[in-house]
PDB file of C-alpha atoms in Angstrom:
ATOM      1  CA  MET A   1    -121.620 105.131  93.724  1.00 84.00           C
ATOM      2  CA  VAL A   2    -125.307 104.935  92.753  1.00 93.00           C
ATOM      3  CA  LYS A   3    -125.215 108.699  92.250  1.00 95.00           C
ATOM      4  CA  TYR A   4    -122.593 108.490  89.493  1.00 95.00           C
ATOM      5  CA  VAL A   5    -124.150 105.482  87.802  1.00 94.00           C
ATOM      6  CA  ILE A   6    -127.449 107.369  87.633  1.00 96.00           C
ATOM      7  CA  LEU A   7    -125.683 110.423  86.188  1.00 97.00           C
ATOM      8  CA  GLY A   8    -124.006 108.126  83.653  1.00 94.00           C
ATOM      9  CA  PHE A   9    -127.316 106.670  82.529  1.00 95.00           C
ATOM     10  CA  LEU A  10    -128.817 110.161  82.268  1.00 97.00           C
ATOM     11  CA  MET A  11    -125.948 111.123  79.936  1.00 95.00           C
ATOM     12  CA  TYR A  12    -127.758 108.945  77.366  1.00 93.00           C
ATOM     13  CA  GLY A  13    -131.051 110.814  77.718  1.00 96.00           C
ATOM     14  CA  GLU A  14    -134.073 111.527  79.902  1.00 97.00           C
ATOM     15  CA  LEU A  15    -135.247 108.678  82.148  1.00 97.00           C
ATOM     16  CA  THR A  16    -137.670 107.877  84.930  1.00 96.00           C
ATOM     17  CA  GLY A  17    -136.582 106.131  88.112  1.00 96.00           C
ATOM     18  CA  TYR A  18    -138.220 102.984  86.755  1.00 95.00           C
ATOM     19  CA  ASP A  19    -136.239 103.302  83.494  1.00 96.00           C
ATOM     20  CA  ILE A  20    -132.998 103.641  85.459  1.00 96.00           C
ATOM     21  CA  LYS A  21    -133.755 100.481  87.436  1.00 95.00           C
ATOM     22  CA  GLN A  22    -134.501  98.544  84.223  1.00 92.00           C
ATOM     23  CA  ILE A  23    -131.341  99.763  82.478  1.00 92.00           C
ATOM     24  CA  MET A  24    -129.310  98.903  85.559  1.00 91.00           C
ATOM     25  CA  ARG A  25    -130.819  95.415  85.652  1.00 88.00           C
ATOM     26  CA  GLN A  26    -129.899  94.889  81.979  1.00 87.00           C
ATOM     27  CA  SER A  27    -126.419  96.400  82.007  1.00 88.00           C
ATOM     28  CA  THR A  28    -124.628  96.875  85.319  1.00 88.00           C
ATOM     29  CA  SER A  29    -126.359  94.444  87.686  1.00 81.00           C
ATOM     30  CA  ASN A  30    -123.351  92.104  87.798  1.00 73.00           C
ATOM     31  CA  PHE A  31    -121.324  94.814  89.525  1.00 81.00           C
ATOM     32  CA  MET A  32    -123.742  97.639  90.433  1.00 84.00           C
ATOM     33  CA  ASN A  33    -127.372  97.174  91.259  1.00 85.00           C
ATOM     34  CA  ALA A  34    -129.682  99.286  93.349  1.00 91.00           C
ATOM     35  CA  SER A  35    -133.224  98.987  94.585  1.00 93.00           C
ATOM     36  CA  PHE A  36    -135.927 101.534  93.945  1.00 93.00           C
ATOM     37  CA  GLY A  37    -135.438 102.420  97.620  1.00 94.00           C
ATOM     38  CA  SER A  38    -131.909 103.585  96.741  1.00 95.00           C
ATOM     39  CA  ILE A  39    -132.575 105.016  93.284  1.00 96.00           C
ATOM     40  CA  TYR A  40    -135.360 107.461  94.174  1.00 96.00           C
ATOM     41  CA  PRO A  41    -133.593 109.028  97.176  1.00 97.00           C
ATOM     42  CA  ALA A  42    -130.450 109.355  95.037  1.00 97.00           C
ATOM     43  CA  LEU A  43    -132.480 111.099  92.324  1.00 97.00           C
ATOM     44  CA  ASP A  44    -133.955 113.480  94.916  1.00 97.00           C
ATOM     45  CA  LYS A  45    -130.487 114.227  96.261  1.00 97.00           C
ATOM     46  CA  LEU A  46    -129.052 114.801  92.768  1.00 98.00           C
ATOM     47  CA  GLU A  47    -131.878 117.219  92.047  1.00 97.00           C
ATOM     48  CA  LYS A  48    -131.319 119.088  95.327  1.00 98.00           C
ATOM     49  CA  GLU A  49    -127.598 119.295  94.496  1.00 98.00           C
ATOM     50  CA  GLY A  50    -128.522 120.926  91.171  1.00 98.00           C
ATOM     51  CA  LEU A  51    -127.039 118.144  89.031  1.00 98.00           C
ATOM     52  CA  ILE A  52    -130.289 116.988  87.409  1.00 98.00           C
ATOM     53  CA  ASN A  53    -133.691 118.450  86.615  1.00 98.00           C
ATOM     54  CA  SER A  54    -137.076 116.783  86.571  1.00 97.00           C
ATOM     55  CA  THR A  55    -140.377 117.289  84.829  1.00 97.00           C
ATOM     56  CA  LYS A  56    -143.720 115.785  85.725  1.00 95.00           C
ATOM     57  CA  ALA A  57    -145.837 113.970  83.179  1.00 93.00           C
ATOM     58  CA  ILE A  58    -148.982 111.880  83.075  1.00 91.00           C
ATOM     59  CA  GLU A  59    -148.840 108.840  80.831  1.00 85.00           C
ATOM     60  CA  ASN A  60    -151.764 106.409  80.525  1.00 88.00           C
ATOM     61  CA  GLY A  61    -153.335 108.085  83.526  1.00 89.00           C
ATOM     62  CA  LYS A  62    -150.242 107.530  85.658  1.00 89.00           C
ATOM     63  CA  TYR A  63    -148.073 110.245  87.145  1.00 90.00           C
ATOM     64  CA  LYS A  64    -144.361 109.975  86.481  1.00 93.00           C
ATOM     65  CA  LYS A  65    -141.301 112.094  87.009  1.00 96.00           C
ATOM     66  CA  ILE A  66    -138.771 112.315  84.189  1.00 97.00           C
ATOM     67  CA  TYR A  67    -135.171 113.189  85.007  1.00 98.00           C
ATOM     68  CA  ALA A  68    -132.545 114.860  82.827  1.00 98.00           C
ATOM     69  CA  ILE A  69    -128.925 115.648  83.531  1.00 98.00           C
ATOM     70  CA  ASN A  70    -127.936 119.309  83.270  1.00 98.00           C
ATOM     71  CA  SER A  71    -124.572 120.892  82.496  1.00 97.00           C
ATOM     72  CA  SER A  72    -123.534 120.875  86.173  1.00 98.00           C
ATOM     73  CA  GLY A  73    -124.360 117.176  86.363  1.00 97.00           C
ATOM     74  CA  GLU A  74    -122.434 116.439  83.164  1.00 97.00           C
ATOM     75  CA  GLU A  75    -119.442 118.342  84.534  1.00 97.00           C
ATOM     76  CA  ALA A  76    -119.566 116.474  87.872  1.00 97.00           C
ATOM     77  CA  PHE A  77    -119.905 113.124  86.088  1.00 96.00           C
ATOM     78  CA  ILE A  78    -116.949 113.727  83.742  1.00 95.00           C
ATOM     79  CA  LYS A  79    -114.853 114.993  86.663  1.00 95.00           C
ATOM     80  CA  TRP A  80    -115.613 111.753  88.538  1.00 94.00           C
ATOM     81  CA  LEU A  81    -114.726 109.656  85.472  1.00 92.00           C
ATOM     82  CA  GLU A  82    -111.400 111.454  85.070  1.00 93.00           C
ATOM     83  CA  GLU A  83    -110.326 110.796  88.667  1.00 91.00           C
ATOM     84  CA  PRO A  84    -107.753 107.995  88.962  1.00 88.00           C
ATOM     85  CA  VAL A  85    -109.252 104.641  89.885  1.00 85.00           C
ATOM     86  CA  ASP A  86    -108.607 103.557  93.466  1.00 84.00           C
ATOM     87  CA  PHE A  87    -107.842  99.858  92.963  1.00 80.00           C
ATOM     88  CA  MET A  88    -108.249  99.154  96.674  1.00 80.00           C
ATOM     89  CA  ARG A  89    -111.950  99.944  96.415  1.00 77.00           C
ATOM     90  CA  SER A  90    -114.394  97.209  95.533  1.00 81.00           C
ATOM     91  CA  TYR A  91    -114.506  95.903  92.002  1.00 82.00           C
ATOM     92  CA  GLU A  92    -118.047  97.276  91.832  1.00 84.00           C
ATOM     93  CA  ASP A  93    -116.694 100.801  92.237  1.00 86.00           C
ATOM     94  CA  ILE A  94    -113.992 100.275  89.622  1.00 88.00           C
ATOM     95  CA  LEU A  95    -116.284  98.671  87.041  1.00 90.00           C
ATOM     96  CA  SER A  96    -118.974 101.295  87.602  1.00 90.00           C
ATOM     97  CA  LYS A  97    -116.480 103.899  86.494  1.00 91.00           C
ATOM     98  CA  ILE A  98    -115.005 101.917  83.579  1.00 92.00           C
ATOM     99  CA  PHE A  99    -118.528 101.134  82.297  1.00 94.00           C
ATOM    100  CA  PHE A 100    -118.870 104.814  81.329  1.00 94.00           C
ATOM    101  CA  TYR A 101    -115.314 105.476  80.052  1.00 94.00           C
ATOM    102  CA  GLU A 102    -116.650 105.866  76.512  1.00 92.00           C
ATOM    103  CA  ARG A 103    -117.835 109.298  77.681  1.00 94.00           C
ATOM    104  CA  LEU A 104    -114.229 110.432  78.129  1.00 93.00           C
ATOM    105  CA  PRO A 105    -112.034 111.791  75.353  1.00 91.00           C
ATOM    106  CA  LYS A 106    -110.453 108.755  73.616  1.00 87.00           C
ATOM    107  CA  GLU A 107    -106.932 109.398  74.951  1.00 90.00           C
ATOM    108  CA  LYS A 108    -108.021 109.545  78.628  1.00 94.00           C
ATOM    109  CA  ALA A 109    -109.305 106.007  79.232  1.00 93.00           C
ATOM    110  CA  PRO A 110    -106.021 104.265  78.288  1.00 94.00           C
ATOM    111  CA  LYS A 111    -104.071 106.679  80.495  1.00 95.00           C
ATOM    112  CA  LEU A 112    -106.359 105.979  83.445  1.00 95.00           C
ATOM    113  CA  ILE A 113    -106.021 102.210  82.925  1.00 94.00           C
ATOM    114  CA  GLU A 114    -102.225 102.548  82.624  1.00 96.00           C
ATOM    115  CA  GLN A 115    -102.144 104.446  85.937  1.00 95.00           C
ATOM    116  CA  LEU A 116    -104.361 101.816  87.533  1.00 94.00           C
ATOM    117  CA  LEU A 117    -101.965  99.075  86.365  1.00 96.00           C
ATOM    118  CA  LYS A 118     -98.975 100.988  87.679  1.00 96.00           C
ATOM    119  CA  ASP A 119    -100.648 101.416  91.081  1.00 94.00           C
ATOM    120  CA  ILE A 120    -101.636  97.746  91.244  1.00 94.00           C
ATOM    121  CA  ASN A 121     -98.120  96.589  90.346  1.00 96.00           C
ATOM    122  CA  CYS A 122     -96.594  98.861  93.004  1.00 94.00           C
ATOM    123  CA  LYS A 123     -98.941  97.363  95.590  1.00 92.00           C
ATOM    124  CA  ILE A 124     -98.017  93.826  94.481  1.00 94.00           C
ATOM    125  CA  GLU A 125     -94.336  94.684  94.987  1.00 95.00           C
ATOM    126  CA  ASP A 126     -95.086  96.122  98.435  1.00 91.00           C
ATOM    127  CA  LEU A 127     -96.984  93.000  99.482  1.00 91.00           C
ATOM    128  CA  GLU A 128     -94.284  90.683  98.129  1.00 93.00           C
ATOM    129  CA  ARG A 129     -91.680  92.592 100.196  1.00 91.00           C
ATOM    130  CA  LEU A 130     -93.968  92.288 103.217  1.00 91.00           C
ATOM    131  CA  GLU A 131     -94.260  88.551 102.588  1.00 92.00           C
ATOM    132  CA  LEU A 132     -90.477  88.189 102.858  1.00 92.00           C
ATOM    133  CA  GLU A 133     -90.495  90.131 106.139  1.00 90.00           C
ATOM    134  CA  ILE A 134     -93.277  88.241 107.885  1.00 89.00           C
ATOM    135  CA  LYS A 135     -93.247  84.800 106.250  1.00 87.00           C
ATOM    136  CA  ASP A 136     -91.519  83.088 109.166  1.00 90.00           C
ATOM    137  CA  LYS A 137     -93.382  85.036 111.874  1.00 87.00           C
ATOM    138  CA  ALA A 138     -96.980  85.048 110.624  1.00 83.00           C
ATOM    139  CA  GLY A 139     -99.484  82.339 111.388  1.00 87.00           C
ATOM    140  CA  TYR A 140    -101.087  80.222 108.692  1.00 91.00           C
ATOM    141  CA  PHE A 141    -104.299  82.267 108.504  1.00 89.00           C
ATOM    142  CA  GLU A 142    -102.483  85.587 108.610  1.00 85.00           C
ATOM    143  CA  ILE A 143    -100.103  84.691 105.776  1.00 88.00           C
ATOM    144  CA  SER A 144    -102.985  83.174 103.797  1.00 92.00           C
ATOM    145  CA  THR A 145    -104.773  86.521 103.719  1.00 87.00           C
ATOM    146  CA  LEU A 146    -101.586  88.121 102.413  1.00 89.00           C
ATOM    147  CA  TYR A 147    -101.344  85.465  99.677  1.00 93.00           C
ATOM    148  CA  PHE A 148    -104.951  86.134  98.779  1.00 92.00           C
ATOM    149  CA  GLY A 149    -104.206  89.849  98.431  1.00 90.00           C
ATOM    150  CA  ILE A 150    -101.179  89.192  96.221  1.00 92.00           C
ATOM    151  CA  ASP A 151    -103.042  86.692  94.029  1.00 96.00           C
ATOM    152  CA  HIS A 152    -106.066  88.978  93.754  1.00 93.00           C
ATOM    153  CA  LEU A 153    -103.922  91.932  92.708  1.00 93.00           C
ATOM    154  CA  LYS A 154    -102.064  89.774  90.169  1.00 96.00           C
ATOM    155  CA  PHE A 155    -105.399  88.717  88.704  1.00 96.00           C
ATOM    156  CA  MET A 156    -106.438  92.373  88.487  1.00 94.00           C
ATOM    157  CA  ALA A 157    -103.140  93.370  86.840  1.00 97.00           C
ATOM    158  CA  ASN A 158    -103.518  90.577  84.307  1.00 97.00           C
ATOM    159  CA  TRP A 159    -107.148  91.434  83.526  1.00 96.00           C
ATOM    160  CA  TYR A 160    -106.576  95.182  83.229  1.00 96.00           C
ATOM    161  CA  GLY A 161    -103.426  94.547  81.165  1.00 97.00           C
ATOM    162  CA  LYS A 162    -105.436  92.504  78.654  1.00 97.00           C
ATOM    163  CA  PHE A 163    -108.196  95.098  78.743  1.00 96.00           C
ATOM    164  CA  LEU A 164    -105.667  97.841  77.960  1.00 95.00           C
ATOM    165  CA  GLU A 165    -104.210  95.831  75.062  1.00 95.00           C
ATOM    166  CA  ASP A 166    -107.709  95.285  73.658  1.00 95.00           C
ATOM    167  CA  LEU A 167    -108.520  98.963  74.114  1.00 92.00           C
ATOM    168  CA  LYS A 168    -105.387 100.025  72.242  1.00 90.00           C
ATOM    169  CA  HIS A 169    -106.044  97.454  69.493  1.00 90.00           C
ATOM    170  CA  GLN A 170    -109.632  98.678  69.161  1.00 86.00           C
ATOM    171  CA  LYS A 171    -108.390 102.276  68.967  1.00 74.00           C
ATOM    172  CA  GLU A 172    -105.952 101.360  66.161  1.00 78.00           C
ATOM    173  CA  ASN A 173    -108.714  99.694  64.151  1.00 77.00           C
ATOM    174  CA  SER A 174    -111.177 102.586  64.397  1.00 69.00           C
TER     175      SER A 174
END
């Protein structure tokens, strides 16, 4: 996930590893944060994969490496953004993707959120059917984890539903 967040930040312009860490701290740290020990190896890997380029510079007597996304990196990043969201992944993964949705064509983000809502609601229905099947057989702790899953998915459906409404309202007003 760090790989795509880094590519997303580089879509805004050239950055050093230090810059990426600072931007992450100020913007995505509530759902995606990485240490320098994760950022620099990810940058090296992205460069080896041919998705970013780097230049070396000396500023105030200090050596630094400046990274820029290239067309292959932009293509890989947009392809990742356009993939349907897997709601069963962690909320960090989901929010890391949504954070950069402004980079998609305007009509794509609402469609991806609509698909996410559809998938979540299907899973809620599946779990509610399962509840009816196992309610009398499952132990207290077992059924409690099922209730947690149902409640969590209902929260997600509610939140993403409101988000979609706001997104559509914002689109109408722009």
